[in-house]
Short mmCIF file of C-alpha atoms and ligand atoms in Angstrom, two decimals:
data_model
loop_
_atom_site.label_atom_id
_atom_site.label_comp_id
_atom_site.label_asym_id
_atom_site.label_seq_id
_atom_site.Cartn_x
_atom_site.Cartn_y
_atom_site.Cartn_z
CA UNK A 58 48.03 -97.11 105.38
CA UNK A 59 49.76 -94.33 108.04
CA UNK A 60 45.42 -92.23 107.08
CA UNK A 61 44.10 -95.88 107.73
CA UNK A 62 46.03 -95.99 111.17
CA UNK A 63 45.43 -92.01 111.92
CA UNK A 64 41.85 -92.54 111.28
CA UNK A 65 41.04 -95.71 113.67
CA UNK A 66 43.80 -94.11 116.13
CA UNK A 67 41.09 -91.04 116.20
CA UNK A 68 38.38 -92.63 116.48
CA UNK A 69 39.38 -94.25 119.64
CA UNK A 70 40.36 -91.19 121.18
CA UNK A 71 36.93 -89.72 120.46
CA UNK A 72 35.67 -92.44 122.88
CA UNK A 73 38.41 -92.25 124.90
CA UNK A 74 37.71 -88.34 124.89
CA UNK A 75 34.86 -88.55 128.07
CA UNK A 76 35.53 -85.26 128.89
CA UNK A 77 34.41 -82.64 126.02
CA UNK A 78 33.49 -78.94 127.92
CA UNK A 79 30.73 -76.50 126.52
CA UNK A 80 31.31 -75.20 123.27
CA UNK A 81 33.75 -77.95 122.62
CA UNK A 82 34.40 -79.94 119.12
CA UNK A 83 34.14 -83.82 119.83
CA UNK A 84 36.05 -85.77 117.28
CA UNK A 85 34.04 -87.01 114.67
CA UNK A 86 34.28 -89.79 111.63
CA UNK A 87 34.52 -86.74 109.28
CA UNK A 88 37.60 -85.67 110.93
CA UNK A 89 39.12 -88.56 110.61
CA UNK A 90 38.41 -89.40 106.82
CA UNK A 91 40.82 -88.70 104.47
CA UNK A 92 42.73 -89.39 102.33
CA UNK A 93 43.91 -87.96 98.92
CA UNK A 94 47.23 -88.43 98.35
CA UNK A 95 47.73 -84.90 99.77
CA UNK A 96 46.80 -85.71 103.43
CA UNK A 97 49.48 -83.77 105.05
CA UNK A 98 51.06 -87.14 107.25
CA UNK A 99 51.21 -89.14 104.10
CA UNK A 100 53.28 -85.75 102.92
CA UNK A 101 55.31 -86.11 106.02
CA UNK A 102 59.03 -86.76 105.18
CA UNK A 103 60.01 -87.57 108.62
CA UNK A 104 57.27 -87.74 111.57
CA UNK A 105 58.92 -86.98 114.51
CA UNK A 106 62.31 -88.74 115.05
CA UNK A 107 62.15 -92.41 116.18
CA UNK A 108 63.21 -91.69 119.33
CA UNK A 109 61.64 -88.14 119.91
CA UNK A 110 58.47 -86.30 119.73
CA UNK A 111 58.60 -82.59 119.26
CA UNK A 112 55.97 -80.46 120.80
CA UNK A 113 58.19 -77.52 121.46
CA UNK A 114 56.84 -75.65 118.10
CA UNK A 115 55.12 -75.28 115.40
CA UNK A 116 57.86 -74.44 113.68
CA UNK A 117 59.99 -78.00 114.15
CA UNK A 118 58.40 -78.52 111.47
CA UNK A 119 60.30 -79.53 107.86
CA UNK A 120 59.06 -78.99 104.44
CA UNK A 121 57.11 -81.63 103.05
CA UNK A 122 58.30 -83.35 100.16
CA UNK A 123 56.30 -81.57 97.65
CA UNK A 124 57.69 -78.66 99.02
CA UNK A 125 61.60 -80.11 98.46
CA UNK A 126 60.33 -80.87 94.99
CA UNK A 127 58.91 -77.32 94.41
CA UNK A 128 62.15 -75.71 95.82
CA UNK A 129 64.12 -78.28 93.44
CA UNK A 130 62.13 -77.12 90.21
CA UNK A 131 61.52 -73.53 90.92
CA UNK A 132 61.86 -70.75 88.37
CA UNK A 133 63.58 -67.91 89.90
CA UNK A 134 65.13 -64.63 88.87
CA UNK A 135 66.53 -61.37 90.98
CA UNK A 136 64.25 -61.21 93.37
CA UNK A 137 65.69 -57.60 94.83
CA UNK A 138 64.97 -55.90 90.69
CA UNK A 139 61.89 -57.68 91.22
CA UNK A 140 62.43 -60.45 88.80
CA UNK A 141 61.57 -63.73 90.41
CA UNK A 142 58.55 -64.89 89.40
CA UNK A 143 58.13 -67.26 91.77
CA UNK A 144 58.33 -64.68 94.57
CA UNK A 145 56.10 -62.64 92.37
CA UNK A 146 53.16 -65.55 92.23
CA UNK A 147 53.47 -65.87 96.45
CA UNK A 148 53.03 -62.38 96.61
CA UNK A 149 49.48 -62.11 94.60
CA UNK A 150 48.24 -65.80 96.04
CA UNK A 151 49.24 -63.76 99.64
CA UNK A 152 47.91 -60.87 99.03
CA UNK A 153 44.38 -62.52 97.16
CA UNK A 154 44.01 -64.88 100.15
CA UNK A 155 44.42 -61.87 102.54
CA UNK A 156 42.21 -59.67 100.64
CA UNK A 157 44.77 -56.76 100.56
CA UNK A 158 46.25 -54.65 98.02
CA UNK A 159 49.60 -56.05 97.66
CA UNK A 160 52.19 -58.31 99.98
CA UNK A 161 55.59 -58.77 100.27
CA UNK A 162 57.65 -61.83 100.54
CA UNK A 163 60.10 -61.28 104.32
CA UNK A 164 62.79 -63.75 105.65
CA UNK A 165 60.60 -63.95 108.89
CA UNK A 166 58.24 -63.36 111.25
CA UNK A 167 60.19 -60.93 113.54
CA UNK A 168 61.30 -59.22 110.55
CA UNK A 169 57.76 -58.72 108.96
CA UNK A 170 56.47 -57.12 112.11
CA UNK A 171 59.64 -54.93 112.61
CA UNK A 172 58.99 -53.57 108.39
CA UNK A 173 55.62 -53.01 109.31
CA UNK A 174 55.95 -51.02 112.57
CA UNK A 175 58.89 -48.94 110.43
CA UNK A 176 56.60 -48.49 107.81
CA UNK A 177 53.83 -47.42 110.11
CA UNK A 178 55.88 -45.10 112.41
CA UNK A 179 57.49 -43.57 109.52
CA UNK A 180 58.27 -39.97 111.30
CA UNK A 181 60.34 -40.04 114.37
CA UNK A 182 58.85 -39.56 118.23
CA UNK A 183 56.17 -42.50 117.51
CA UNK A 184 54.93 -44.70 119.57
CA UNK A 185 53.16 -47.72 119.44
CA UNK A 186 50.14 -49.51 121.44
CA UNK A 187 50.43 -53.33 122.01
CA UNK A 188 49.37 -55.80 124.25
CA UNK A 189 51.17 -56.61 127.53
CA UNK A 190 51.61 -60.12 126.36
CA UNK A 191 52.23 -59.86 122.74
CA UNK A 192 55.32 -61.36 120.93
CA UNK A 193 56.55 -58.17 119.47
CA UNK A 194 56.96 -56.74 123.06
CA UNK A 195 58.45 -59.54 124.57
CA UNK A 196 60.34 -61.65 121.76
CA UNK A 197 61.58 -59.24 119.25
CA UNK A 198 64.55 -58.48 121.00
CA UNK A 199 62.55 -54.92 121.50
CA UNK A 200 63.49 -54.25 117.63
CA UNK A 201 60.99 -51.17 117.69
CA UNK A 202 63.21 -49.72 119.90
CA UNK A 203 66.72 -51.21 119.16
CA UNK A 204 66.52 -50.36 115.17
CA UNK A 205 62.99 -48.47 114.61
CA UNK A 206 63.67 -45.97 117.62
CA UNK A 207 59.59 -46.45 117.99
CA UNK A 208 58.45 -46.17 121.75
CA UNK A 209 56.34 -49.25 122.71
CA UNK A 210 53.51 -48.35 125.29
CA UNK A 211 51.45 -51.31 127.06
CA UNK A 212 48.39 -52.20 126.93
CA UNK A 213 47.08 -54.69 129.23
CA UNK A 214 45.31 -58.03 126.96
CA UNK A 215 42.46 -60.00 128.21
CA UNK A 216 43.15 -64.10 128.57
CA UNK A 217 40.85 -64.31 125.13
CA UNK A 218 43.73 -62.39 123.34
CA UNK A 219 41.47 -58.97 123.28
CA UNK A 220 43.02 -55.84 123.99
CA UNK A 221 41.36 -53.92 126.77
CA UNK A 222 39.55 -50.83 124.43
CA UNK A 223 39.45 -48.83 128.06
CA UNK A 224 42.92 -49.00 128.91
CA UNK A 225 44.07 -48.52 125.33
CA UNK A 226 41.82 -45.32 124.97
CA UNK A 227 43.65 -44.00 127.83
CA UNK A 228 46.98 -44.53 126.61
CA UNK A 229 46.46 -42.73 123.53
CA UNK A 230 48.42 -39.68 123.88
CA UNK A 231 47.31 -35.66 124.15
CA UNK A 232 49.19 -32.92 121.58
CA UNK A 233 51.90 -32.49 123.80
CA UNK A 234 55.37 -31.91 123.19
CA UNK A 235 56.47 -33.90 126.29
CA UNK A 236 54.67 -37.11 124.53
CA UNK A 237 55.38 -39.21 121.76
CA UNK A 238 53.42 -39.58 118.95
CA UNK A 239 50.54 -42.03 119.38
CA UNK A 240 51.14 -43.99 115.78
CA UNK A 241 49.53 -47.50 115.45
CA UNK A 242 47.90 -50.36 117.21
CA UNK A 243 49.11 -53.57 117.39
CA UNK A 244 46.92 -56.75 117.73
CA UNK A 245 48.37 -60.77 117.86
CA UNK A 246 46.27 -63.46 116.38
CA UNK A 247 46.37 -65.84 117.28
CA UNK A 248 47.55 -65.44 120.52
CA UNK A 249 50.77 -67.23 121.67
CA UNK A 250 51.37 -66.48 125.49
CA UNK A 251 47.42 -66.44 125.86
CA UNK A 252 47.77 -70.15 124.10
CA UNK A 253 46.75 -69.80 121.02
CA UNK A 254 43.21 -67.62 121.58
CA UNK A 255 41.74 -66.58 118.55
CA UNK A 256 40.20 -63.03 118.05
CA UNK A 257 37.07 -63.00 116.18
CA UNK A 258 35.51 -60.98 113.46
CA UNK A 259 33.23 -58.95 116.38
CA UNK A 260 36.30 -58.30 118.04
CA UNK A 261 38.39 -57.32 115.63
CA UNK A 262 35.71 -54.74 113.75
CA UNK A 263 35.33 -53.64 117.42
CA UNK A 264 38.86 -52.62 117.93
CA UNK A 265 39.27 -51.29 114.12
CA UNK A 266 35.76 -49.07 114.49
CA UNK A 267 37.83 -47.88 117.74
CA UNK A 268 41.14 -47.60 115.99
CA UNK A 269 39.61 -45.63 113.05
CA UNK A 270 38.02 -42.96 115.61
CA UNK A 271 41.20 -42.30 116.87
CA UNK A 272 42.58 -42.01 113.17
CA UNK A 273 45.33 -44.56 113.83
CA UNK A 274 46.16 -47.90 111.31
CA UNK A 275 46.08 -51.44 112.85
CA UNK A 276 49.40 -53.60 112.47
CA UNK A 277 47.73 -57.52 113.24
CA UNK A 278 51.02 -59.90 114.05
CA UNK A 279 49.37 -62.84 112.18
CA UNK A 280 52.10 -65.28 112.67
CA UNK A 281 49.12 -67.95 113.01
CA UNK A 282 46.17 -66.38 111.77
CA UNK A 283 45.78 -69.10 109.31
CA UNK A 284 45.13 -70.73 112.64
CA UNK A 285 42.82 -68.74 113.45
CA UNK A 286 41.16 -68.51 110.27
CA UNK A 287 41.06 -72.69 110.67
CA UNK A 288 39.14 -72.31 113.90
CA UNK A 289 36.70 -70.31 112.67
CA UNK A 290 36.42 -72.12 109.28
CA UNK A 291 36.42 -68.89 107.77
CA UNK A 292 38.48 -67.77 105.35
CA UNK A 293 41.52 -65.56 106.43
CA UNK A 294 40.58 -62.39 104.31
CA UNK A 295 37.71 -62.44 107.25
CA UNK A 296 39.91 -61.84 109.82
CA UNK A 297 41.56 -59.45 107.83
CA UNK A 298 38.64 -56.73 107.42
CA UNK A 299 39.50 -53.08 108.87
CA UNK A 300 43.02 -53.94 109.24
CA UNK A 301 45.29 -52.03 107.74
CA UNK A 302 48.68 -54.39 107.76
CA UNK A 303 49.29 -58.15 108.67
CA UNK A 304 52.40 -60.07 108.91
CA UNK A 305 51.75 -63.87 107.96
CA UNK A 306 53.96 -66.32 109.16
CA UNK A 307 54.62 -69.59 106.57
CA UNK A 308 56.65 -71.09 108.60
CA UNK A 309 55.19 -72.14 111.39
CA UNK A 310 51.98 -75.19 110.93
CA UNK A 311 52.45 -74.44 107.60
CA UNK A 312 55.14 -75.89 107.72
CA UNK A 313 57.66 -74.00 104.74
CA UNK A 314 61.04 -73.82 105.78
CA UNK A 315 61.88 -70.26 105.77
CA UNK A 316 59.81 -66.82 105.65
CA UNK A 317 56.55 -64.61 105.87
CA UNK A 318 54.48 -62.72 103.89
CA UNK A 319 53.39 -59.33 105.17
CA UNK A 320 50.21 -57.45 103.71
CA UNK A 321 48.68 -53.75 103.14
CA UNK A 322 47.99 -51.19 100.84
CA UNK A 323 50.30 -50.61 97.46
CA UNK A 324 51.53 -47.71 99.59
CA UNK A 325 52.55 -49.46 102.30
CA UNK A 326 54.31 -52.43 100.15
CA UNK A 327 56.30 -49.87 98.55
CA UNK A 328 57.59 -48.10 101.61
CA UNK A 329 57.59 -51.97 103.22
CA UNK A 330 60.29 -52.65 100.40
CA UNK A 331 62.23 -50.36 100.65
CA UNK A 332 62.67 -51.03 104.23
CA UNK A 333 63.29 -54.79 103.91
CA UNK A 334 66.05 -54.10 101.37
CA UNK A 335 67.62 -51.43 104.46
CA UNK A 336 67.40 -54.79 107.05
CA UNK A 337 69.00 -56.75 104.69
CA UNK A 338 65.73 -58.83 103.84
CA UNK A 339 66.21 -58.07 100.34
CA UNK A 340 66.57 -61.79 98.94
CA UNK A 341 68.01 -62.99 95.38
CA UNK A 342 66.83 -66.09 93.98
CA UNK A 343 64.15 -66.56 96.57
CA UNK A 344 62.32 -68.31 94.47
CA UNK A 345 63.73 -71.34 96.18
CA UNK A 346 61.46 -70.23 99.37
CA UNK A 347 58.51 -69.07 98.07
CA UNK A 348 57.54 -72.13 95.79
CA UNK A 349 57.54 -73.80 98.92
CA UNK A 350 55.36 -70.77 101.08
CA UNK A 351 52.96 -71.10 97.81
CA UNK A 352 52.70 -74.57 99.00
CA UNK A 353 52.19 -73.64 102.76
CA UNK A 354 49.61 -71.11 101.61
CA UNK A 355 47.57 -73.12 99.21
CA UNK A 356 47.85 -76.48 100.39
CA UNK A 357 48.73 -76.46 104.49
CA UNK A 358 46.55 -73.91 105.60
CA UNK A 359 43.69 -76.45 104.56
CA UNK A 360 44.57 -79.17 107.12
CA UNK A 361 45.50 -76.83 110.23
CA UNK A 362 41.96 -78.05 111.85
CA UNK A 363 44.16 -81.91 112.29
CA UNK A 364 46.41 -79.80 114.21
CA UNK A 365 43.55 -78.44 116.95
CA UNK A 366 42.51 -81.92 117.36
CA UNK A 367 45.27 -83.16 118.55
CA UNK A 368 46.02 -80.17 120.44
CA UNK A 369 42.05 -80.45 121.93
CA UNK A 370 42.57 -84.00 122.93
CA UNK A 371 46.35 -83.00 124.53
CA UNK A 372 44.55 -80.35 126.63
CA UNK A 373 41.60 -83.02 127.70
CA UNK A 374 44.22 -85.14 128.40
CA UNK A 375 46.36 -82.75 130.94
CA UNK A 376 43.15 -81.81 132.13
CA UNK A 377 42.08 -85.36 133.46
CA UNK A 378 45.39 -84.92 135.19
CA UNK A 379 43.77 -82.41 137.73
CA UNK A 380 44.73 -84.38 140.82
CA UNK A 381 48.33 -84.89 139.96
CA UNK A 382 49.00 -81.25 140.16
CA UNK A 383 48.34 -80.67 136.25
CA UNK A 384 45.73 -78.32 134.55
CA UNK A 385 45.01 -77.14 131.08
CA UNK A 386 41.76 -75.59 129.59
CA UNK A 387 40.27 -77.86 126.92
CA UNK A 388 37.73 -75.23 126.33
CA UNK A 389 40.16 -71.93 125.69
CA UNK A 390 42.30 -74.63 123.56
CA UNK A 391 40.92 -73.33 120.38
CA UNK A 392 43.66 -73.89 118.09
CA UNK A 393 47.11 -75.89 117.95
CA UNK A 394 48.79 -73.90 121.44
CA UNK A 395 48.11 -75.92 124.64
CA UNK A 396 49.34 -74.06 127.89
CA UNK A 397 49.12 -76.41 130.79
CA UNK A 398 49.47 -75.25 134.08
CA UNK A 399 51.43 -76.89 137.11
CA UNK A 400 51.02 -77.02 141.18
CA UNK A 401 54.79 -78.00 142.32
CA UNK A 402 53.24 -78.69 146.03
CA UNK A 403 51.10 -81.26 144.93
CA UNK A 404 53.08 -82.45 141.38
CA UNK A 405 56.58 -82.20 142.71
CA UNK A 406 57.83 -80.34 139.21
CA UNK A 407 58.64 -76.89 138.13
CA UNK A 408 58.24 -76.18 134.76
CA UNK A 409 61.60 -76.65 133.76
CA UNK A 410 62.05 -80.05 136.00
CA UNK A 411 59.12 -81.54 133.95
CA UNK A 412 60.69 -80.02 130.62
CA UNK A 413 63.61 -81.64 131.82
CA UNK A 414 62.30 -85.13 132.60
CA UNK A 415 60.32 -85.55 129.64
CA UNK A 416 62.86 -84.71 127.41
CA UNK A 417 64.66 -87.81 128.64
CA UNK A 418 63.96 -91.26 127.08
CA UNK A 419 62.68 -93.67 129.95
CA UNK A 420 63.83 -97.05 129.08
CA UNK A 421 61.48 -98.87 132.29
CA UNK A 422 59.38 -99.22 129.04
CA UNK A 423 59.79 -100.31 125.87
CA UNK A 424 56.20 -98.49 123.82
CA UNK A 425 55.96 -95.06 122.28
CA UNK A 426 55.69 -93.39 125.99
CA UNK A 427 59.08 -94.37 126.64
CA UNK A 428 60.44 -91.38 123.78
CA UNK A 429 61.67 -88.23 124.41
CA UNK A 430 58.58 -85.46 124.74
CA UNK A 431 60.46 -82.08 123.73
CA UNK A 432 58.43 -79.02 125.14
CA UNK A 433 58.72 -75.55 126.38
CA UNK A 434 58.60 -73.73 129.87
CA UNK A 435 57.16 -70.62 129.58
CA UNK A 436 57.07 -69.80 132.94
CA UNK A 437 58.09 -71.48 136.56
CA UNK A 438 54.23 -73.24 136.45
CA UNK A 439 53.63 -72.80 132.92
CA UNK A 440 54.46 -75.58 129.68
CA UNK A 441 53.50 -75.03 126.35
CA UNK A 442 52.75 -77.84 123.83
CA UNK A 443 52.20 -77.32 120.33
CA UNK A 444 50.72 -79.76 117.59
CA UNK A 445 51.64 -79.63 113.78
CA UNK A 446 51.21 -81.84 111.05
CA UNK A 447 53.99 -84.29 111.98
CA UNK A 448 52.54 -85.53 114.74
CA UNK A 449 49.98 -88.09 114.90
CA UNK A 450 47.17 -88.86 117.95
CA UNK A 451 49.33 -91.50 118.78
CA UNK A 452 52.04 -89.38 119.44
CA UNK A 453 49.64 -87.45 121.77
CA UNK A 454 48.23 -89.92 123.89
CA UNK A 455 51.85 -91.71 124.18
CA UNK A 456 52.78 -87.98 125.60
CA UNK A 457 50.04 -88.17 127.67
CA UNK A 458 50.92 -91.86 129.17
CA UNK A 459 54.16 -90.72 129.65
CA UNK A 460 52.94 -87.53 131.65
CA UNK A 461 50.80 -89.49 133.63
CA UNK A 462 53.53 -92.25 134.67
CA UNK A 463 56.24 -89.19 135.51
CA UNK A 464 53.37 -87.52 137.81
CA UNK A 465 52.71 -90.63 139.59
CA UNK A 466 56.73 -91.46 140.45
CA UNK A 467 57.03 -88.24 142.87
C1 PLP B 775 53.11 -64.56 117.48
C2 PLP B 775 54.45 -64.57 116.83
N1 PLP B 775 54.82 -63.51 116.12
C3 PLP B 775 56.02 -63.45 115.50
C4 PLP B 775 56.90 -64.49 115.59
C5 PLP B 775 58.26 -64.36 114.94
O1 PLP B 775 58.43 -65.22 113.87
P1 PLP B 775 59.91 -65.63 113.39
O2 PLP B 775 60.37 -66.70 114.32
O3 PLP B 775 59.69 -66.11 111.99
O4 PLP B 775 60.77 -64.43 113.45
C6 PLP B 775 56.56 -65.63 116.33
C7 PLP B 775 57.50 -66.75 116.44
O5 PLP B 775 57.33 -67.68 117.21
C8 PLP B 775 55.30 -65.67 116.98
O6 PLP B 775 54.91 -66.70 117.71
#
């Protein structure tokens, strides 16, 4: 029934949806048929609340019921002797779908990237090259510094998520004993504070053929490369080619409650153990959280392409909204990120001021618009919405109503 409701809900959005730019997806009948019974909303234990939609994250998101189920029935053992075979079956599915060597289960995302920089930088004076934008640099609580005593050096990141290969050549450091050590390269996809830009397979054997000349390994912060591998409709080994370590969120839109996988070489994953177990990521039974990441792995990252839909029609939306001081770029919104861009002189809002307003409920109306809208201000003109599995279109275009009617009030 909810599939039957998605489906005609979608299809009239995609003629509602008059304005699709170049290179853009229009919303088809095949994206809207489903359903097994393992459509992800009819897996949805709670959609958003009754009285609240949550666009703040991806990772709002609970674990579906099968997931609650797996965690109940799990078989688990010590997973710090290596004895959980649970853990152990995440681990090879990880490391199969990534086409690596060997992967490690990690509490999280900012602890997956901080192993893999240690593991990289292993001898002290090293320094790393990352994008100006990246999360590592800016929401890691500079852990490379703080714990790894790794020297971060900038390099500036195109709006597509690409590092610029000129700058970054000239940031590599000379044999000099006034330098650090030039060590790794660090790359994000997809990209969060560029809204979810995805870099491609062209770019990314660019950067590795460039990476390899210089005889340094390439770290990939692939919190949402599943994402990106969505996008693409490619599979995420594909991404994954010339790149020597990844750090794979699960979750985020896919949605398990807890944890990461990182990838590499046997090498690496033996050094990247032994570091987990010095940050304390050295679980127990945590089999409990990786019957549900087998779950995100296997089953979620096959339905992330709902998620750029709705986060495609959100950005046509806010873009339709041009001359009430809103702006968003349907055709950079590639995946399930929407950045949308305000003018206070002609809106009336900062950021935080809409944030603030739309996370009120506004009782002048009684239909879905009238909910709370949770979202994020990334900067003093800049929100970011982001779509995941338990939201529906309706959710979006009741967001987008709502937007529309607070606009018009100033
Ligand atoms: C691109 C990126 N990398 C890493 C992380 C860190 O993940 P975690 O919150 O699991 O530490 C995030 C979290 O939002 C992220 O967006």
């Amino acid at each position: 029934m909810v599939c039957r409701l998605l489906g005609r809900a979608l299809r009239k959005a995609a003629n509602a949806a008059d304005v699709v730019g170049r290179g853009q997806r229009t919303i088809t009948a095949a994206d809207t048929s489903c359903c097994s019974h393992q459509h992800s909303r009819c897996m949805s234990s709670t959609a958003s609340s009754s009285r609240s939609v949550n666009l703040k994250s991806d990772t709002v998101t609970e674990p579906t019921p099968e997931m609650r189920q797996a965690m109940l029935t799990a078989q688990v053992g010590d997973d710090v002797y290596g004895e959980d075979p649970s853990v152990d079956k995440l681990q090879k599915t990880a490391a199969k779908m990534f086409g690596m060597e060997k992967a490690l289960f990690v509490p999280s995302g900012t602890m997956g990237n901080l192993i893999s920089l240690m593991v990289h930088c292993w001898e002290r004076g090293a320094e790393v090259l990352l994008g100006d934008r990246c999360h590592i640099l800016l929401f890691e609580q500079g852990g490379l510094s703080q714990v790894a005593g790794v020297h971060p050096r900038e390099v500036k990141t195109f709006a597509d998520g690409r590092l610029d290969l000129d700058d970054l050549r000239s940031k590599v450091r000379e044999d000099d004993i006034h330098y650090p050590v030039t060590s790794l390269i660090c790359l994000e996809n997809t990209h969060n504070m560029f809204g979810g830009r995805v870099l491609r397979p062209d770019a990314i054997a660019e950067i590795s053929s460039v990476a390899k000349s210089l005889h340094l390994p390439l770290h990939v912060d692939g919190a949402r490369i599943f994402n990106a591998a969505a996008a693409l409709d490619v599979p995420v080994s594909e991404l994954l080619v010339g790149i020597d370590s990844v750090s794979v969120c699960l979750s985020k839109g896919l949605a398990a409650p807890v944890g990461s996988v990182i990838g590499g070489s046997e090498k690496f994953i033996h050094r990247a153990t032994r570091v987990r177990k010095l940050l304390g990521g050295g679980l127990r039974q945590a089999g409990v959280l990786a019957a549900p990441g087998l779950i995100a792995l296997e089953v979620m990252s096959k339905r992330l392409h709902e998620d750029h839909i709705l986060a495609k029609r959100l950005s046509e939306g806010c873009h339709a909204m041009k001359e009430l001081g809103l702006d968003s770029s349907p055709e950079t919104t590639e995946t399930n990120i929407v950045i949308f861009s305000l003018d206070k002189a002609v809106c009336g809002y900062s950021a935080a001021e809409l944030v603030d307003a739309l996370g009120e409920e506004d009782p002048s109306v009684a239909d879905e618009s009238g909910k709370r809208f949770l979202l994020f201000a990334i900067s003093d003109t800049q929100v970011r919405a982001v779509t995941h599995y338990q939201l529906t279109l309706a959710d979006i275009e009741a967001f987008l109503a709502r937007l529309r009617r607070t606009l018009s009030r100033r």
